[in-house]
Amino acid sequence: MAVNQEPRRESHTPAVTTVFAEGDIPDHLAEMSEDEAALAALGYKQEFKREFSAWTTFAVSFAVMGLLPSIATTMWYGLGYAGPAANTWGWLLSVFFILCVAASMAELASSMPTSGGLYYAAAVLAGPKYGPFAAWITGWSNWFVQVTGAPSVDYGCAAMILAAASIVNPDYIPTTYQTFLLTVFIMLTHACISSMPTLWIANFNSVGTTINLLCLLIVIIIIPAATMGDPKFQPNEYAWGIQNSTDWPDGIALLMSFLSIIWTMSGYDASFHLSEECSNAAVATPRSIVMTAGSGSILGFVLNALIAYTIKDVDEVINSDLGQPFAAYVVQVLPQNVALAVLAMTIVCAYSMGQGCMVAASRVCFAYARDDCFGIVSLPLKKINRYTLTPVNAVWFNTSIGVLLLLLIFGGAAIDAIFSIGAIAAYVAFTTPIFLKIVFVGNRFRRGPWHLGALSLPSGIAAVCFVVVMLPILCFPSVKGENLTLEDMNWTSLVYGAPMLLVVIWFFVDAHKWFKGPKINIEHHMLHQALPGVEGIEAPVPSGKDSGKDSDIERGSVSKAPSV
């Protein structure tokens, strides 16, 4: 007797790590595109238009990284701590480990291409018992990075604009409220652009990245060509030598200078958060992550080395009355008109970088709200605007928080806090799922189409060890003993630690009752599963079909034991 067999839909399910329990499969996979099926296998339905390509995804990531404005903004911590050595062999040493972090993250992105990114990966890799807490810590740490990204970049952009005004008119001294208002204005323009349809945003960032790359290359050419002085370049002993401006030994000072490099090289995760809007995401997303980190490492070293070989007086640059070290550097080594041109290009790149930060932050906020990370506030944040098909509410929520953070401008040195979070919180979020993968999951991890092969374990170990070493170093103040004052204190541990402590307390007091990690929001079959707390209905069995297997269709959003 002939048997009428159903098509094997399981064969269409991509081999990914997922929150689905073993044996569960989404409905209607045969009717989906490959990207939709991959997302469905992760437990989510397609809500965005997939209008990002590998290039436009790279465009956003490269814009978020913003090499030129990032290096310009963080010269305080690189040159200011260890002198030119921070720009040369300090960059090479730290970038090796940063590339290990990026490569390990890319491997996760290929396996789990969802906007939740690191948060989703931590939940799955930690298992059903510890997954919710791992996701909670990773998600909040990453959101702290994202929500401070645009304000910090836009503050740096505003500072450079006002420094340029001071160069043109030496009698002009910017005031605190002018800096605040200009920064807020820049943020509002970024929020408006980020609220547009996906294709418009993709095109804007593609153009912005092209300008970013061109400006970076032009600056790399201008600096050696137009540098004044005789000789034009410093000897190798100067460019590769440590000028320790801290109270710590030279080795510690060099490690402290890694703050500048870590903050600069932290935008590549934006590709992960845009994966639900990217076509062929399981391949394009990891490629974009690696392209961003790799190109940033090379071009960043070239620019930093040029600065190390051309700077005349480090102390004069760091302590300049302009209040912006990069502006002081270009004035020191270039003719004024050329210096203003370089500063103008840096400002344009900073604006593009702030826009990329805003886009990435809104996608992270949406992904976490979709799983109710923000409690009662999650409901409006997880809504997609029906006209633009983008998370407009998340954009303006992040903007509002950013404007409130900018009030720290009126607290003097307190504004540095929004920069310090960027390095610590970012790499805590980056390496938590990598640590879980190499320690608890091991060979049970389901690779995506892009993976590191035999290098996966060594890369993960190097990434985790680097972050473990750097976390306490980045909390060191530049001075110690009798020289340490409240003004010179490094407030990183308080600014990041206090909110994270409150988040942990919230989880154990209340959130653990309702937060269970990533939520499935797509109809699917549960095959032979007896899961508490899941309400199902019997699937209708067509006449003439064998109903020997019990199958439920889950309707609603509930978390289940992850499959790794």
Coordinates of C-alpha atoms in Angstrom, one line a residue, residues 10-332:
E10 CA 12.9 19.6 8.7
S11 CA 15.5 19.5 6.0
H12 CA 14.9 23.2 5.2
T13 CA 15.6 24.1 8.9
P14 CA 19.1 25.7 8.9
A15 CA 21.6 24.2 11.3
V16 CA 21.6 27.0 13.9
T17 CA 21.7 27.3 17.6
T18 CA 18.2 28.2 18.8
V19 CA 15.9 28.7 21.7
F20 CA 13.6 26.0 20.3
A21 CA 13.4 22.8 22.3
E22 CA 14.9 19.7 20.6
G23 CA 12.5 18.5 18.0
D24 CA 10.4 21.7 17.7
I25 CA 10.2 23.3 14.2
P26 CA 8.5 26.5 12.9
D27 CA 5.4 26.2 10.8
H28 CA 5.4 27.0 7.0
L29 CA 9.1 26.7 6.5
A30 CA 8.7 25.5 3.0
E31 CA 7.0 28.8 2.1
M32 CA 9.8 31.0 3.5
S33 CA 13.0 32.4 1.9
E34 CA 16.3 31.1 3.3
D35 CA 16.7 34.2 5.5
E36 CA 13.2 34.0 6.8
A37 CA 13.6 30.3 7.5
A38 CA 16.9 30.9 9.4
L39 CA 15.2 33.6 11.5
A40 CA 12.2 31.3 12.1
A41 CA 14.5 28.5 13.3
L42 CA 15.8 31.0 15.9
G43 CA 12.2 31.6 17.1
Y44 CA 11.3 34.9 15.4
K45 CA 9.1 36.0 12.5
Q46 CA 10.4 38.3 9.9
E47 CA 9.4 41.9 10.7
F48 CA 12.0 44.1 8.9
K49 CA 12.6 44.4 5.2
R50 CA 15.8 42.8 4.2
E51 CA 17.3 45.7 2.3
F52 CA 20.8 45.6 3.7
S53 CA 23.6 43.9 1.8
A54 CA 27.0 42.8 3.1
W55 CA 28.3 46.2 1.9
T56 CA 25.6 48.4 3.4
T57 CA 25.8 46.4 6.7
F58 CA 29.6 46.9 6.7
A59 CA 28.8 50.6 5.9
V60 CA 26.9 51.0 9.2
S61 CA 29.5 49.1 11.2
F62 CA 32.4 51.1 9.7
A63 CA 30.4 54.3 10.4
V64 CA 29.8 53.2 14.0
M65 CA 33.5 52.4 14.4
G66 CA 34.4 55.8 12.9
L67 CA 38.1 55.4 12.9
L68 CA 39.0 59.0 12.3
P69 CA 36.6 60.6 14.8
S70 CA 37.2 57.8 17.3
I71 CA 41.0 58.2 17.3
A72 CA 40.5 62.0 17.4
T73 CA 38.1 61.8 20.4
T74 CA 40.1 59.4 22.5
M75 CA 43.6 60.9 22.2
W76 CA 43.3 61.8 25.8
Y77 CA 43.7 58.1 26.8
G78 CA 46.2 56.9 24.2
L79 CA 48.8 59.6 23.9
G80 CA 47.8 61.0 27.2
Y81 CA 48.7 57.9 29.1
A82 CA 51.7 56.3 27.3
G83 CA 52.7 58.8 24.6
P84 CA 53.5 57.7 21.0
A85 CA 54.0 54.1 21.9
A86 CA 50.3 53.8 22.5
N87 CA 49.8 54.6 18.8
T88 CA 52.4 52.2 17.4
W89 CA 53.2 48.9 19.1
G90 CA 50.5 49.4 21.7
W91 CA 48.0 49.4 18.8
L92 CA 49.5 46.3 17.2
L93 CA 49.5 44.4 20.5
S94 CA 45.9 45.1 21.5
V95 CA 44.4 44.8 18.0
F96 CA 45.6 41.2 17.8
F97 CA 43.3 40.3 20.7
I98 CA 40.5 42.5 19.5
L99 CA 40.5 40.7 16.2
C100 CA 40.2 37.4 18.1
V101 CA 37.1 38.9 19.8
A102 CA 35.7 40.0 16.4
A103 CA 36.3 36.6 14.7
S104 CA 34.7 34.7 17.6
M105 CA 31.7 37.1 17.5
A106 CA 31.4 36.6 13.7
E107 CA 31.2 32.8 14.3
L108 CA 28.2 33.4 16.7
A109 CA 26.6 35.8 14.2
S110 CA 26.7 33.1 11.5
S111 CA 25.0 30.6 13.7
M112 CA 22.5 33.0 15.2
P113 CA 21.8 35.9 12.8
T114 CA 19.2 37.9 14.9
S115 CA 18.9 41.5 16.1
G116 CA 19.3 40.2 19.7
G117 CA 22.8 39.3 18.8
L118 CA 25.0 38.7 21.8
Y119 CA 22.1 38.7 24.2
Y120 CA 20.4 35.9 22.3
A121 CA 23.6 33.9 22.0
A122 CA 24.2 34.2 25.8
A123 CA 20.7 32.9 26.6
V124 CA 21.1 29.9 24.3
L125 CA 24.7 29.0 25.2
A126 CA 24.1 29.2 29.0
G127 CA 21.3 26.6 28.9
P128 CA 17.8 26.7 30.3
K129 CA 18.8 27.1 33.9
Y130 CA 21.2 30.0 33.6
G131 CA 20.2 31.3 30.2
P132 CA 17.8 34.0 31.4
F133 CA 20.4 35.5 33.8
A134 CA 23.2 35.3 31.2
A135 CA 20.9 37.1 28.7
W136 CA 19.9 39.6 31.3
I137 CA 23.5 40.6 32.1
T138 CA 24.6 40.6 28.5
G139 CA 21.6 42.5 27.2
W140 CA 21.8 45.2 29.8
S141 CA 25.5 45.6 29.5
N142 CA 25.2 45.9 25.7
W143 CA 22.3 48.3 25.9
F144 CA 24.4 50.6 28.2
V145 CA 27.0 50.7 25.5
Q146 CA 24.5 51.4 22.8
V147 CA 22.5 54.1 24.6
T148 CA 25.7 56.0 25.5
G149 CA 27.2 55.6 22.0
A150 CA 25.5 58.4 20.1
P151 CA 25.7 60.9 23.0
S152 CA 29.4 60.4 23.4
V153 CA 30.2 60.6 19.7
D154 CA 27.9 63.6 19.2
Y155 CA 29.5 65.3 22.2
G156 CA 32.9 64.8 20.6
C157 CA 31.6 66.1 17.3
A158 CA 30.2 69.2 18.9
A159 CA 33.5 69.7 20.8
M160 CA 35.4 69.6 17.5
I161 CA 33.0 72.1 15.8
L162 CA 33.5 74.5 18.7
A163 CA 37.2 74.0 18.7
A164 CA 37.3 74.8 15.0
A165 CA 35.4 78.1 15.8
S166 CA 38.1 78.8 18.5
I167 CA 40.9 78.3 15.9
V168 CA 39.3 80.7 13.5
N169 CA 38.4 83.2 16.2
P170 CA 40.9 82.9 19.1
D171 CA 38.8 85.3 21.2
Y172 CA 35.9 82.9 21.2
I173 CA 35.6 80.6 24.2
P174 CA 32.8 78.0 24.0
T175 CA 30.5 77.8 27.0
T176 CA 29.0 74.6 28.6
Y177 CA 25.4 75.3 27.5
Q178 CA 26.5 75.9 23.9
T179 CA 28.2 72.5 23.9
F180 CA 25.1 70.9 25.4
L181 CA 22.7 72.6 22.9
L182 CA 24.8 71.7 19.9
T183 CA 25.2 68.1 21.0
V184 CA 21.4 67.8 21.5
F185 CA 20.7 69.3 18.1
I186 CA 23.1 66.8 16.4
M187 CA 21.4 63.9 18.3
L188 CA 17.9 65.1 17.2
T189 CA 19.0 65.1 13.5
H190 CA 20.3 61.6 13.9
A191 CA 17.0 60.4 15.5
C192 CA 15.1 61.8 12.6
I193 CA 17.2 60.0 10.1
S194 CA 17.1 56.7 12.1
S195 CA 13.3 56.9 12.0
M196 CA 13.2 56.7 8.2
P197 CA 12.5 53.5 6.2
T198 CA 15.3 50.9 6.2
L199 CA 16.3 51.5 2.5
W200 CA 16.7 55.2 3.2
I201 CA 18.9 54.5 6.2
A202 CA 20.9 52.0 4.3
N203 CA 21.5 54.4 1.5
F204 CA 22.4 57.2 3.9
N205 CA 24.9 55.1 5.8
S206 CA 26.3 53.8 2.5
V207 CA 27.0 57.3 1.3
G208 CA 28.3 58.3 4.8
T209 CA 30.7 55.3 4.9
T210 CA 32.0 56.2 1.4
I211 CA 32.7 59.8 2.7
N212 CA 34.2 58.4 5.9
L213 CA 36.6 56.2 3.9
L214 CA 37.5 59.0 1.6
C215 CA 38.1 61.5 4.4
L216 CA 40.2 59.0 6.3
L217 CA 42.4 58.3 3.2
I218 CA 42.7 62.0 2.5
V219 CA 43.8 62.7 6.0
I220 CA 46.3 59.9 5.9
I221 CA 47.8 61.5 2.8
I222 CA 47.6 65.1 4.0
I223 CA 49.4 64.6 7.4
P224 CA 52.7 63.4 6.0
A225 CA 52.5 65.7 2.9
A226 CA 51.7 68.9 4.7
T227 CA 53.4 68.5 8.1
M228 CA 55.6 71.5 9.1
G229 CA 58.9 71.4 10.7
D230 CA 62.4 70.3 10.1
P231 CA 62.7 67.4 10.4
K232 CA 59.1 66.6 9.4
F233 CA 59.1 63.2 11.1
Q234 CA 60.3 62.0 14.5
P235 CA 62.9 59.3 14.8
N236 CA 61.8 55.7 15.5
E237 CA 62.9 56.0 19.1
Y238 CA 60.4 58.7 19.7
A239 CA 57.5 57.2 17.7
W240 CA 57.8 53.8 19.4
G241 CA 58.8 55.1 22.8
I242 CA 56.7 55.4 26.0
Q243 CA 56.1 58.8 27.5
N244 CA 54.5 57.8 30.7
S245 CA 52.2 60.5 32.0
T246 CA 50.7 58.4 34.8
D247 CA 51.9 57.4 38.3
W248 CA 52.1 53.7 37.2
P249 CA 55.0 51.7 35.7
D250 CA 55.5 52.0 32.0
G251 CA 53.9 48.6 31.3
I252 CA 50.7 49.4 33.2
A253 CA 50.6 52.9 31.5
L254 CA 50.7 51.2 28.1
L255 CA 47.9 48.8 29.1
M256 CA 45.8 51.7 30.3
S257 CA 46.3 53.4 26.9
F258 CA 44.4 50.4 25.4
L259 CA 41.2 52.2 26.5
S260 CA 41.6 54.4 23.4
I261 CA 42.0 51.4 21.1
I262 CA 39.2 49.3 22.7
W263 CA 36.8 52.2 22.4
T264 CA 37.8 52.8 18.8
M265 CA 37.6 49.2 17.8
S266 CA 34.1 48.4 19.2
G267 CA 31.7 49.2 16.4
Y268 CA 31.8 45.9 14.5
D269 CA 29.0 44.4 16.6
A270 CA 26.6 46.7 14.7
S271 CA 26.5 44.2 11.9
F272 CA 25.2 41.6 14.3
H273 CA 22.3 43.8 15.3
L274 CA 21.3 44.5 11.7
S275 CA 21.3 40.9 10.7
E276 CA 17.5 40.7 10.5
E277 CA 17.6 43.4 7.9
C278 CA 20.4 41.8 5.9
S279 CA 20.0 39.4 3.0
N280 CA 22.0 36.1 3.2
A281 CA 22.5 37.1 6.8
A282 CA 24.3 33.9 8.0
V283 CA 27.2 34.7 5.6
A284 CA 27.0 38.5 5.0
T285 CA 26.8 39.4 8.8
P286 CA 30.0 37.6 9.9
R287 CA 31.8 38.8 6.8
S288 CA 30.8 42.4 7.6
I289 CA 32.0 42.0 11.2
V290 CA 35.4 40.7 10.0
M291 CA 35.7 43.3 7.3
T292 CA 35.0 46.1 9.8
A293 CA 37.5 44.8 12.4
G294 CA 40.1 44.0 9.8
S295 CA 40.0 47.2 7.8
G296 CA 39.8 49.2 11.0
S297 CA 42.9 47.5 12.4
I298 CA 45.0 48.3 9.3
L299 CA 43.8 51.8 8.6
G300 CA 43.7 52.7 12.3
F301 CA 47.4 51.7 12.6
V302 CA 48.4 53.7 9.6
L303 CA 46.7 56.9 11.0
N304 CA 48.0 56.3 14.5
A305 CA 51.5 55.7 13.3
L306 CA 51.4 58.9 11.3
I307 CA 50.4 60.8 14.4
A308 CA 53.2 59.2 16.4
Y309 CA 55.8 60.1 13.8
T310 CA 54.6 63.7 13.3
I311 CA 53.5 65.0 16.7
K312 CA 56.0 67.5 18.1
D313 CA 55.0 67.9 21.8
V314 CA 52.6 65.4 23.5
D315 CA 52.1 67.5 26.6
E316 CA 51.2 70.6 24.6
V317 CA 48.5 68.7 22.6
I318 CA 47.0 67.0 25.7
N319 CA 46.9 70.2 27.8
S320 CA 45.9 72.7 25.0
D321 CA 43.5 75.5 25.7
L322 CA 41.4 74.3 22.7
G323 CA 40.1 71.5 25.0
Q324 CA 40.3 69.0 22.1
P325 CA 43.6 67.1 21.6
F326 CA 43.1 66.3 18.0
A327 CA 42.4 69.9 17.1
A328 CA 45.5 70.9 19.0
Y329 CA 47.5 68.2 17.2
V330 CA 46.5 69.3 13.7
V331 CA 47.2 73.0 14.6
Q332 CA 50.6 72.0 15.9

